[in-house]
Structures are given as structure tokens and as C-alpha cells.
Coordinates of N, CA, C and O in Angstrom, one line a residue:
X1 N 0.8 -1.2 0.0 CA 0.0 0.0 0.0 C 0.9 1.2 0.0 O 1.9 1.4 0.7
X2 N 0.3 2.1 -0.9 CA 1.1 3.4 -1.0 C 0.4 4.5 -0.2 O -0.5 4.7 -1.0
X3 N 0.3 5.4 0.8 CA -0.3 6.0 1.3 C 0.1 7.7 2.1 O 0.1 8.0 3.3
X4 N 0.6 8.6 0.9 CA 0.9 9.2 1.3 C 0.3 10.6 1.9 O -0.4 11.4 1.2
X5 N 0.6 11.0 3.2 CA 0.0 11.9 3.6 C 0.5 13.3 3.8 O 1.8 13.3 3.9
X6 N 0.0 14.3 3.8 CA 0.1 15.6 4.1 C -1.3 16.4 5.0 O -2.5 16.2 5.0
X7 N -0.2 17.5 5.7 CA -1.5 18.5 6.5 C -2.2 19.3 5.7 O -1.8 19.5 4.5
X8 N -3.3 20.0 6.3 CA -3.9 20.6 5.3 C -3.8 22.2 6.4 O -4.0 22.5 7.5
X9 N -3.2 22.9 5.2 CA -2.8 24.2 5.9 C -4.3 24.9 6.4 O -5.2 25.3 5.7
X10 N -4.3 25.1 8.0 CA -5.6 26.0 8.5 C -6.3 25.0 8.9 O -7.5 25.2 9.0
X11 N -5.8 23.7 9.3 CA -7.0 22.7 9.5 C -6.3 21.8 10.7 O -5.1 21.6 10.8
X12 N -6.9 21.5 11.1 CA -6.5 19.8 11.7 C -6.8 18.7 11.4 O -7.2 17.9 12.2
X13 N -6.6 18.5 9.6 CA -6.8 17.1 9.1 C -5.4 17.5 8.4 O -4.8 18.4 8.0
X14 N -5.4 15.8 8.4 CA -4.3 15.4 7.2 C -5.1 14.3 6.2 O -5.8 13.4 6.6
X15 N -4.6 14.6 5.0 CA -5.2 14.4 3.4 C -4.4 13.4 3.0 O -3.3 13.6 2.5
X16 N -5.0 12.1 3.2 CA -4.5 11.0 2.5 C -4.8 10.4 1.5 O -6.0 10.1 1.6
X17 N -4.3 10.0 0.5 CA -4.7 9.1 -1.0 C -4.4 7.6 -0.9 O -3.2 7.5 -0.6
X18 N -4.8 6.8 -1.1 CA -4.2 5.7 -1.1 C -4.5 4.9 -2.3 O -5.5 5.0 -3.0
X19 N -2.9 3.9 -2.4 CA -3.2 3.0 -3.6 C -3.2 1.8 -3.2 O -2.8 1.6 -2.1
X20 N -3.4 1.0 -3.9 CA -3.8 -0.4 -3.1 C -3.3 -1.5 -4.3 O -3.8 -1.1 -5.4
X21 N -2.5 -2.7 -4.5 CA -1.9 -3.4 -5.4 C -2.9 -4.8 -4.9 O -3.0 -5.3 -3.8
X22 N -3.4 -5.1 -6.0 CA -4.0 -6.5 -5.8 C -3.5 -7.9 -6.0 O -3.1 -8.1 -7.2
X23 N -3.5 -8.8 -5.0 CA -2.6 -9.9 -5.4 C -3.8 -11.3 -4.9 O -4.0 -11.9 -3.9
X24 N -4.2 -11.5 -6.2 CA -5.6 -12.6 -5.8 C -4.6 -13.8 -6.6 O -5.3 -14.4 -7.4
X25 N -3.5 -14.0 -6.6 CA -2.6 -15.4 -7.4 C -1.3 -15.2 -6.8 O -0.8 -14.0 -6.9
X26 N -0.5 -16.1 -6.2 CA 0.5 -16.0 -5.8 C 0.8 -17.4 -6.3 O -0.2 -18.2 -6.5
X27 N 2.2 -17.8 -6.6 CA 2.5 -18.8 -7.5 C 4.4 -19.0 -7.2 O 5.3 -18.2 -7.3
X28 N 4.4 -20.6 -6.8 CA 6.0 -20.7 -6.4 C 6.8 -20.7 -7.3 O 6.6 -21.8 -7.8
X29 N 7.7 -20.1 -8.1 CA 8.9 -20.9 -9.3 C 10.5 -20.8 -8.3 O 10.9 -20.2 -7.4
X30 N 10.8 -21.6 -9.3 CA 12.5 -22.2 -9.0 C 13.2 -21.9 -9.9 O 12.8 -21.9 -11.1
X31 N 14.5 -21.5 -9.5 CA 15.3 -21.2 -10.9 C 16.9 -21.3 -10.3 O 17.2 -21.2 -9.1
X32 N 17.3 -21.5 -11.1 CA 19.1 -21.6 -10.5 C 19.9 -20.3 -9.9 O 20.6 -20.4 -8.9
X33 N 19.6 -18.9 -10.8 CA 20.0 -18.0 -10.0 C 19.0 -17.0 -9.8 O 17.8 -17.2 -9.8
X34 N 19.7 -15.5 -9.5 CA 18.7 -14.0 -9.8 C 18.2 -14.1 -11.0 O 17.0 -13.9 -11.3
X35 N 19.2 -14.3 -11.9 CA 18.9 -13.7 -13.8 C 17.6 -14.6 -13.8 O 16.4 -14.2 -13.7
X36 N 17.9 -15.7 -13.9 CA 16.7 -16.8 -14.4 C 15.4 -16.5 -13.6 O 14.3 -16.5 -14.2
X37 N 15.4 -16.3 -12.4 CA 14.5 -16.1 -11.1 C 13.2 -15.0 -11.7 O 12.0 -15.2 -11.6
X38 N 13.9 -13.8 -12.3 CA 13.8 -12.4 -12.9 C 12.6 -12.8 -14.0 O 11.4 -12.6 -14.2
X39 N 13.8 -13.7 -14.8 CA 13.1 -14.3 -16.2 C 12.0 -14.7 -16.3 O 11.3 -14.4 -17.3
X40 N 11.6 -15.6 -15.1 CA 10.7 -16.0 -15.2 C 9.0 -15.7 -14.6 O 7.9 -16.2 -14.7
X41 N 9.7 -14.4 -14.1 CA 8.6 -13.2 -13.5 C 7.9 -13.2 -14.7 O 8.5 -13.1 -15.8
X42 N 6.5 -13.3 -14.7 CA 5.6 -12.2 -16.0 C 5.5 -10.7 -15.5 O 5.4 -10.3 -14.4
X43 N 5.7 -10.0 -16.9 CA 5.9 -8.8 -16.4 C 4.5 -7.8 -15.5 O 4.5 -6.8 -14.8
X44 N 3.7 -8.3 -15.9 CA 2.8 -7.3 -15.2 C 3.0 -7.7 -13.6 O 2.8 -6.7 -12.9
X45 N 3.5 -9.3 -12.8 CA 3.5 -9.4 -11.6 C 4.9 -8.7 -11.1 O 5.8 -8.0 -11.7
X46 N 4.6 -9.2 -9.3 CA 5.7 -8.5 -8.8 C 6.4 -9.6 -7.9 O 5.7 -10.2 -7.0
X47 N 7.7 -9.9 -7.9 CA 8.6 -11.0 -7.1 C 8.4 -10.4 -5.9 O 8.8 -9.3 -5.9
X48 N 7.9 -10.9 -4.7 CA 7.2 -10.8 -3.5 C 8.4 -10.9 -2.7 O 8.8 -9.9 -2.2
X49 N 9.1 -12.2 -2.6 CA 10.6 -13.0 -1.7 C 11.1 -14.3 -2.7 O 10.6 -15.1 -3.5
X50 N 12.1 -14.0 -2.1 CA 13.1 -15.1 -2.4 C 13.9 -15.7 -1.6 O 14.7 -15.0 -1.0
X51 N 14.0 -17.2 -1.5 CA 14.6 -18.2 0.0 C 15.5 -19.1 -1.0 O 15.2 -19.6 -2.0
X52 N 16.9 -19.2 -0.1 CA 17.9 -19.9 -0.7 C 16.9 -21.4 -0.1 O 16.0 -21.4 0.8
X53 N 17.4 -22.4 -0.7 CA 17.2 -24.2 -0.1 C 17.9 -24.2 0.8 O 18.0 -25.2 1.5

């Protein structure tokens, strides 16, 4: 979540926007190193973590 805030000059609120990334598929792959790991990202997702064996 991206949620950046600021005050509102003359007031006592602060003005937040928020964005919100949806992840309804999460999915394991294996690969030998980073490069391949990368590779096999599709581009519209996002590589969450990565755990050596």
C-alpha cells in the first residue's frame, strides 16, 4: 500500500490518498539464480521474496 500523507494548511486534518496493489494469485517458481529467477517473473507481476534451499 502506498499512502501518502500531508496537512492541510488551516486545519487539523491530514489528506491521505491511497493505492492499493492487488494480489488474488500467488504462485512458487525455481530457478538456478537472480537472472533466471527475474526471467521468469511475468511482467505485469511482482517477485514478493526469495529463499535460498
Amino acid at each position: 500500500m502506498n499512502a501518502p500523507a500531508e496537512m492541510v494548511k488551516g486545519a487539523a486534518l491530514i489528506e491521505t490518498t491511497g493505492t492499493f496493489d492487488r494480489r488474488d494469485d500467488v504462485r512458487e517458481i525455481e530457478a538456478e539464480d537472480m537472472d533466471a529467477m527475474r526471467a521468469k517473473v511475468p511482467e505485469v507481476w511482482q517477485l514478493l521474496s526469495v529463499r535460498r534451499p
